[in-house]
Coordinates of C-alpha atoms in Angstrom, one line a residue:
Chain A
X1 CA 41.1 138.6 -16.7
X2 CA 43.8 140.8 -18.1
X3 CA 46.6 138.8 -19.7
X4 CA 50.1 139.3 -18.5
X5 CA 53.2 140.0 -20.5
X6 CA 54.3 137.2 -22.9
X7 CA 51.0 135.4 -22.8
X8 CA 49.4 134.5 -26.1
X9 CA 47.4 137.7 -26.0
X10 CA 48.3 139.9 -28.9
X11 CA 47.6 143.5 -28.2
X12 CA 46.0 145.5 -31.0
X13 CA 47.9 148.7 -30.2
X14 CA 51.6 149.2 -30.2
X15 CA 53.1 149.4 -26.7
X16 CA 54.2 153.1 -26.4
X17 CA 57.7 152.3 -25.2
X18 CA 58.4 150.3 -28.4
X19 CA 57.5 153.3 -30.5
X20 CA 59.8 155.5 -28.4
X21 CA 62.8 153.3 -29.1
X22 CA 61.9 153.3 -32.8
X23 CA 61.7 157.1 -32.8
X24 CA 65.1 157.4 -31.1
X25 CA 66.5 155.0 -33.7
X26 CA 65.0 157.2 -36.6
X27 CA 66.5 160.3 -35.1
X28 CA 69.9 158.6 -34.8
X29 CA 69.6 157.4 -38.4
X30 CA 68.9 161.0 -39.6
X31 CA 71.9 162.3 -37.6
X32 CA 74.2 159.7 -39.3
X33 CA 72.9 160.5 -42.8
X34 CA 73.3 164.2 -42.2
X35 CA 76.8 163.5 -40.9
X36 CA 77.7 161.7 -44.2
X37 CA 77.3 158.1 -43.1
X38 CA 74.3 157.3 -45.2
X39 CA 74.8 153.6 -45.3
X40 CA 75.2 153.3 -41.5
X41 CA 72.1 155.6 -41.1
X42 CA 70.1 153.3 -43.4
X43 CA 71.2 150.2 -41.4
X44 CA 70.2 151.9 -38.1
X45 CA 66.8 152.8 -39.7
X46 CA 66.3 149.3 -41.0
X47 CA 67.3 147.6 -37.7
X48 CA 65.2 149.9 -35.6
X49 CA 62.2 149.3 -37.8
X50 CA 62.4 145.5 -37.9
X51 CA 63.2 145.0 -34.2
X52 CA 59.4 144.7 -33.4
X53 CA 59.1 141.5 -35.4
X54 CA 60.1 138.0 -34.5
X55 CA 63.5 137.1 -35.8
X56 CA 66.1 134.6 -34.8
X57 CA 69.1 136.2 -36.7
Chain B
X1 CA 55.2 141.3 -62.9
X2 CA 54.3 142.9 -59.6
X3 CA 53.6 139.5 -58.2
X4 CA 57.1 138.3 -59.2
X5 CA 58.8 141.4 -57.7
X6 CA 56.8 140.8 -54.5
X7 CA 57.9 137.1 -54.6
X8 CA 61.6 138.1 -54.9
X9 CA 61.2 140.5 -51.9
X10 CA 59.6 137.7 -49.9
X11 CA 62.4 135.2 -50.8
X12 CA 65.1 137.8 -49.9
X13 CA 63.9 137.8 -46.3
X14 CA 64.4 141.5 -45.3
X15 CA 65.8 140.7 -41.8
X16 CA 68.5 138.5 -43.3
X17 CA 69.4 140.8 -46.1
X18 CA 69.9 143.6 -43.6
X19 CA 72.2 141.4 -41.6
X20 CA 74.3 140.4 -44.7
X21 CA 74.4 144.0 -45.8
X22 CA 75.8 145.0 -42.4
X23 CA 78.6 142.3 -42.7
X24 CA 79.4 143.6 -46.2
X25 CA 79.5 147.1 -44.9
X26 CA 81.8 146.1 -42.0
X27 CA 84.2 144.4 -44.6
X28 CA 84.2 147.5 -46.8
X29 CA 84.7 149.9 -43.8
X30 CA 87.5 147.6 -42.5
X31 CA 89.2 148.0 -45.9
X32 CA 89.0 151.8 -45.5
X33 CA 86.3 152.4 -48.1
X34 CA 83.2 153.0 -45.9
X35 CA 82.1 156.0 -48.0
X36 CA 82.6 154.5 -51.5
X37 CA 79.0 154.3 -52.7
X38 CA 79.8 152.6 -56.1
X39 CA 81.8 149.8 -54.4
X40 CA 79.1 149.4 -51.8
X41 CA 76.4 149.2 -54.4
X42 CA 78.2 146.5 -56.4
X43 CA 79.0 144.6 -53.2
X44 CA 75.4 144.7 -52.1
X45 CA 74.2 143.4 -55.5
X46 CA 76.5 140.4 -55.2
X47 CA 75.5 139.7 -51.6
X48 CA 71.8 140.0 -52.4
X49 CA 72.2 137.5 -55.3
X50 CA 74.0 135.2 -53.0
X51 CA 71.2 135.4 -50.4
X52 CA 68.5 134.8 -53.0
X53 CA 70.3 131.8 -54.3
X54 CA 70.8 130.4 -50.8
X55 CA 67.1 130.9 -49.8
X56 CA 65.8 129.4 -53.0
X57 CA 68.0 126.3 -52.5
X58 CA 66.9 126.1 -48.8
X59 CA 63.2 126.5 -49.5
X60 CA 63.2 124.0 -52.3
X61 CA 65.0 121.4 -50.1
X62 CA 63.0 122.1 -46.9
X63 CA 59.5 122.4 -48.4
X64 CA 58.1 119.4 -46.4
X65 CA 59.7 120.5 -43.1
X66 CA 58.5 124.1 -43.6
X67 CA 54.9 122.8 -43.9
X68 CA 55.3 121.7 -40.3
X69 CA 57.5 124.5 -38.8
X70 CA 56.3 127.5 -40.8
X71 CA 52.8 126.9 -42.1
X72 CA 51.7 129.9 -44.1
X73 CA 55.0 131.7 -43.9
X74 CA 57.0 130.5 -46.9
X75 CA 56.0 131.2 -50.5
X76 CA 56.5 127.7 -51.6
X77 CA 54.4 126.3 -48.7
X78 CA 51.5 128.8 -49.2
X79 CA 51.5 128.2 -53.0
X80 CA 52.5 131.8 -53.7
X81 CA 55.2 130.4 -55.9
X82 CA 55.9 127.1 -57.7
X83 CA 59.1 125.0 -57.5
X84 CA 59.8 126.1 -61.1
X85 CA 59.7 129.8 -60.2
X86 CA 62.0 129.1 -57.2
X87 CA 64.5 127.3 -59.5
X88 CA 64.5 130.2 -61.9
X89 CA 65.0 132.7 -59.1
X90 CA 67.9 130.6 -57.6
X91 CA 69.7 130.1 -60.9
X92 CA 69.3 133.8 -61.9
X93 CA 70.4 135.0 -58.5
X94 CA 73.4 132.8 -58.4
X95 CA 74.5 134.0 -61.9
X96 CA 73.9 137.7 -60.8
X97 CA 76.0 137.1 -57.7
X98 CA 78.9 135.8 -59.7
X99 CA 78.6 138.5 -62.3
X100 CA 78.5 141.3 -59.7
X101 CA 81.5 139.9 -57.8
X102 CA 83.4 139.7 -61.1
X103 CA 83.2 143.5 -61.2
X104 CA 85.2 143.6 -57.9
X105 CA 88.7 142.3 -57.3
X106 CA 89.4 138.8 -58.4
X107 CA 89.4 137.1 -55.0
X108 CA 85.7 138.2 -54.6
X109 CA 84.8 135.8 -57.5
X110 CA 86.5 132.9 -55.7
X111 CA 84.8 133.8 -52.4
X112 CA 81.4 134.0 -54.1
X113 CA 81.8 130.8 -56.0
X114 CA 82.9 129.0 -52.8
X115 CA 79.9 130.6 -51.0
X116 CA 77.4 129.5 -53.6
X117 CA 78.8 125.9 -53.6
X118 CA 78.8 125.8 -49.8
X119 CA 75.2 127.2 -49.7
X120 CA 74.0 124.6 -52.2
X121 CA 75.7 121.8 -50.3
X122 CA 74.1 123.0 -47.1
X123 CA 70.6 122.5 -48.4
X124 CA 70.7 120.1 -51.4
X125 CA 71.2 116.4 -51.5
X126 CA 73.4 114.3 -51.7
X127 CA 75.6 116.6 -49.5
X128 CA 72.8 118.1 -47.4
X129 CA 74.9 119.5 -44.5
X130 CA 71.8 120.8 -42.8
X131 CA 71.0 117.4 -41.5
X132 CA 74.4 117.0 -39.8
X133 CA 74.0 118.7 -36.5
X134 CA 77.1 120.6 -35.4
X135 CA 78.4 120.7 -39.0
X136 CA 75.3 122.7 -40.0
X137 CA 75.8 125.1 -37.1
X138 CA 79.4 125.8 -38.3
X139 CA 78.7 126.0 -42.1
X140 CA 75.7 128.3 -42.1
X141 CA 77.4 131.1 -40.2
X142 CA 80.4 130.7 -42.6
X143 CA 78.0 131.4 -45.5
X144 CA 76.2 134.3 -43.8
X145 CA 79.3 136.0 -42.3
X146 CA 82.3 135.2 -44.3
X147 CA 80.9 135.6 -47.8
X148 CA 79.5 139.2 -47.4
X149 CA 82.4 140.3 -45.1
X150 CA 85.1 139.0 -47.5
X151 CA 83.3 140.3 -50.5
X152 CA 83.3 143.7 -48.8
X153 CA 87.0 143.6 -48.3
X154 CA 87.8 142.2 -51.7
X155 CA 85.7 145.0 -53.3
X156 CA 88.4 147.4 -52.2
X157 CA 91.6 145.4 -52.5
X158 CA 92.8 141.9 -53.5
X159 CA 94.3 140.8 -50.2
X160 CA 93.2 140.4 -46.6
X161 CA 95.3 141.2 -43.6
X162 CA 95.7 138.9 -40.5
X163 CA 93.8 141.3 -38.2
X164 CA 90.9 141.3 -40.7
X165 CA 90.8 137.5 -40.5
X166 CA 90.8 137.7 -36.8
X167 CA 87.8 140.1 -36.8
X168 CA 86.0 137.7 -39.1
X169 CA 86.6 135.0 -36.6
X170 CA 85.0 137.1 -33.9
X171 CA 81.9 137.8 -36.1
X172 CA 81.8 134.2 -37.0
X173 CA 81.9 132.9 -33.4
X174 CA 79.2 135.3 -32.3
X175 CA 77.0 134.4 -35.2
X176 CA 77.3 130.6 -34.4
X177 CA 76.0 131.5 -30.9
X178 CA 72.9 133.1 -32.5
X179 CA 72.3 130.7 -35.3
X180 CA 72.1 127.8 -32.8
X181 CA 69.0 129.4 -31.3
X182 CA 67.1 129.4 -34.6
X183 CA 66.4 125.7 -34.1
X184 CA 64.1 126.4 -31.1
X185 CA 61.4 127.6 -33.5
X186 CA 61.9 124.6 -35.9
X187 CA 62.3 121.9 -33.3
X188 CA 59.0 120.1 -34.0
X189 CA 59.6 119.7 -37.8
X190 CA 63.3 119.0 -37.3
X191 CA 62.6 116.2 -34.9
X192 CA 59.8 114.8 -37.1
X193 CA 61.9 114.7 -40.3
X194 CA 65.1 113.5 -38.6
X195 CA 67.0 116.7 -38.9
X196 CA 69.6 116.3 -36.2
X197 CA 70.2 119.8 -35.1
X198 CA 72.3 120.7 -32.0
X199 CA 69.1 121.4 -30.1
X200 CA 67.5 118.1 -31.1
X201 CA 70.6 116.2 -30.1
X202 CA 71.6 117.9 -26.9
X203 CA 68.6 119.7 -25.6
X204 CA 67.8 123.2 -24.3
X205 CA 70.4 123.7 -21.6
X206 CA 73.4 122.5 -23.5
X207 CA 72.4 124.6 -26.5
X208 CA 72.1 127.7 -24.4
X209 CA 75.4 126.9 -22.7
X210 CA 77.2 126.4 -26.0
X211 CA 75.6 129.5 -27.4
X212 CA 76.8 131.5 -24.4
X213 CA 80.4 130.3 -24.9
X214 CA 80.3 131.3 -28.6
X215 CA 78.9 134.8 -27.6
X216 CA 81.7 135.3 -25.1
X217 CA 84.5 134.1 -27.3
X218 CA 83.1 136.1 -30.3
X219 CA 82.9 139.3 -28.3
X220 CA 86.4 138.9 -26.8
X221 CA 87.9 138.2 -30.3
X222 CA 86.0 141.0 -31.9
X223 CA 87.1 143.6 -29.3
X224 CA 90.7 142.4 -29.6
X225 CA 90.7 142.5 -33.4
X226 CA 88.8 145.7 -34.1
X227 CA 91.2 148.5 -35.2
X228 CA 91.4 151.6 -33.0
X229 CA 88.9 150.3 -30.4
X230 CA 87.7 152.8 -27.9
X231 CA 86.6 152.5 -24.2
X232 CA 83.1 153.6 -25.2
X233 CA 82.9 150.8 -27.8
X234 CA 84.2 148.2 -25.4
X235 CA 81.6 149.3 -22.7
X236 CA 78.8 149.2 -25.3
X237 CA 79.8 145.7 -26.6
X238 CA 80.4 144.3 -23.1
X239 CA 76.9 145.6 -22.0
X240 CA 75.4 143.9 -25.0
X241 CA 77.2 140.7 -24.1
X242 CA 76.0 140.8 -20.5
X243 CA 72.4 141.3 -21.7
X244 CA 72.7 138.3 -24.1
X245 CA 74.1 136.1 -21.3
X246 CA 71.2 137.0 -19.0
X247 CA 68.7 136.2 -21.8
X248 CA 70.4 132.9 -22.6
X249 CA 70.2 132.0 -18.9
X250 CA 66.4 132.7 -19.0
X251 CA 66.1 130.7 -22.2
X252 CA 67.7 127.7 -20.6
X253 CA 64.5 127.3 -18.5
X254 CA 61.5 126.1 -20.5
X255 CA 58.5 128.5 -20.1
X256 CA 56.6 128.1 -23.3
X257 CA 57.1 128.8 -27.0
X258 CA 55.8 132.4 -26.8
X259 CA 58.4 133.3 -24.2
X260 CA 61.2 131.4 -26.1
X261 CA 60.3 133.4 -29.2
X262 CA 60.5 136.7 -27.3
X263 CA 63.8 135.8 -25.7
X264 CA 65.4 134.6 -28.9
X265 CA 64.2 137.7 -30.7
X266 CA 65.7 139.9 -28.0
X267 CA 69.0 138.1 -28.3
X268 CA 68.9 138.6 -32.1
X269 CA 68.3 142.4 -31.5
X270 CA 71.4 142.5 -29.3
X271 CA 73.4 140.6 -31.9
X272 CA 72.3 143.0 -34.6
X273 CA 73.1 145.9 -32.3
X274 CA 76.6 144.7 -31.7
X275 CA 77.3 144.5 -35.5
X276 CA 75.8 147.9 -35.9
X277 CA 78.1 149.3 -33.2
X278 CA 81.1 147.8 -35.0
X279 CA 79.9 149.2 -38.4
X280 CA 79.3 152.6 -36.9
X281 CA 82.7 152.5 -35.1
X282 CA 84.6 151.6 -38.3
X283 CA 82.7 154.1 -40.4
X284 CA 83.1 157.0 -38.0
X285 CA 86.8 156.3 -37.5
X286 CA 87.2 156.1 -41.3
X287 CA 85.3 159.5 -41.7
X288 CA 87.3 161.1 -38.9
X289 CA 84.4 162.0 -36.6
X290 CA 85.3 164.0 -33.5
X291 CA 85.4 162.1 -30.1
X292 CA 82.3 163.8 -28.8
X293 CA 80.1 162.9 -31.8
X294 CA 81.6 159.4 -31.9
X295 CA 80.9 158.8 -28.2
X296 CA 77.3 160.2 -28.5
X297 CA 76.5 157.9 -31.5
X298 CA 78.0 154.8 -29.9
X299 CA 76.3 155.6 -26.6
X300 CA 72.9 156.2 -28.3
X301 CA 73.2 153.0 -30.3
X302 CA 73.9 151.0 -27.2
X303 CA 71.0 152.5 -25.4
X304 CA 68.5 151.9 -28.3
X305 CA 69.7 148.3 -28.6
X306 CA 69.2 147.7 -24.9
X307 CA 65.8 149.5 -24.9
X308 CA 64.5 147.5 -27.8
X309 CA 65.7 144.2 -26.4
X310 CA 64.1 145.0 -23.0
X311 CA 60.9 146.0 -24.7
X312 CA 60.9 142.7 -26.7
X313 CA 61.4 140.6 -23.6
X314 CA 58.5 142.4 -21.9
X315 CA 56.0 142.6 -24.8
X316 CA 57.1 139.9 -27.2
X317 CA 57.2 140.3 -31.0
X318 CA 54.3 141.8 -33.0
X319 CA 52.2 138.8 -34.0
X320 CA 51.3 138.3 -37.6
X321 CA 47.6 137.9 -38.0
X322 CA 47.1 134.7 -39.9
X323 CA 44.7 131.8 -39.9
X324 CA 46.1 128.3 -40.1
X325 CA 44.3 126.1 -42.6
X326 CA 43.0 123.8 -39.9
X327 CA 41.4 126.7 -38.1
X328 CA 39.8 128.0 -41.2
X329 CA 38.3 124.6 -41.9
X330 CA 37.1 124.4 -38.2
X331 CA 35.6 127.8 -38.5
X332 CA 33.8 126.9 -41.7
X333 CA 32.5 123.7 -40.0
X334 CA 31.2 125.8 -37.0
X335 CA 29.5 128.3 -39.3
X336 CA 27.8 125.4 -41.2
X337 CA 26.5 123.9 -38.0
X338 CA 25.4 127.3 -36.7
X339 CA 27.9 127.7 -33.8
X340 CA 28.7 131.2 -32.7
X341 CA 32.2 130.5 -31.6
X342 CA 35.1 130.4 -34.1
X343 CA 38.8 130.0 -34.1
X344 CA 39.5 133.0 -36.4
X345 CA 41.9 134.7 -34.0
X346 CA 44.5 132.0 -33.8
X347 CA 48.1 133.1 -33.7
X348 CA 50.8 131.3 -35.5
X349 CA 52.5 129.5 -32.7
X350 CA 51.3 126.6 -30.6
X351 CA 52.8 127.7 -27.2
X352 CA 52.9 124.3 -25.6
X353 CA 53.8 121.8 -28.3
X354 CA 56.5 123.9 -30.0
X355 CA 58.8 123.9 -27.0
X356 CA 61.7 121.5 -27.1
X357 CA 62.4 119.1 -24.4

């Protein structure tokens, strides 16, 4: 039986939608860095990158 | 040497350090120095030292609880580091934080000294505020929000304006709403060792209700206090708040630890997104970006935040592949008796027993 979302099944491949949001985040970060806001760009990059992982803060 | 560097990175907890860096950036941008890289670097050194000190104190004090709540996920629990190494890291980091803050304006040293004292009191006996329920939920956000934010402001100048204190109050209230939810993950160990968290005392529904009140109050205060707020920013922040409220409503109904984890992580994504929106707003206003570019960035940030939160709710977080010690022993036993089945694919959470009542 195919496990549904949020079951204890852990997929081996990254869901494609998750990667799309990460890519958009990276593009936004690059735009901010080019626009002179390097720190904000770095934060966007870091946040977009770590949003796949479990975190409570 | 490489092992020690890796240990320091592990202790720093990347997710938390990003959060504290954002608060420090908001403080610096609020003081009108968003683009000053030298000030930012010194502020971040001080804030990183503060975080390392806080984590070292917390991990030393909570070693037994972490063995239950976070098996295999803390260096002290896994044996990757000794208590002596943690003590050295803590003392060195505390001294570095004070020294780095001394290179800023004088109030930064006072803020840092108070923050270090509060952080030590939060974790270490005889004070040990972490065991005191509501007090812990109030003190920890003060450490995580006020110290980096005020250090950021005092990096630029030696005074703080009333509207900046008001903004701090908004950030602080919002963070209380999020920090209350961290206890869902730790509820087993907390109950076992008598740590009277808000969740242990009042249960799931009241925790979610109180968290929602903090989110609402924090967002209203934040939007009132933020200088030169725009309609786009207000819409983006209000959208994030609406999403967080919906997720809190879902979290108030128990449906297993795996779903709780996904919902809490999605709420955390929204919380980080709201701070990022604020940081981007202050930085762009400071840099004099045009309205079109400003609206585009704020809009995209809001969309990415919403998309990542929705994706998290649907798919849950990426699961670390780890093998609890019990499962490893069980697997060895099975191999020894010639069984073909093994427990080598176990995930880290026990979905049924970890949920609070």
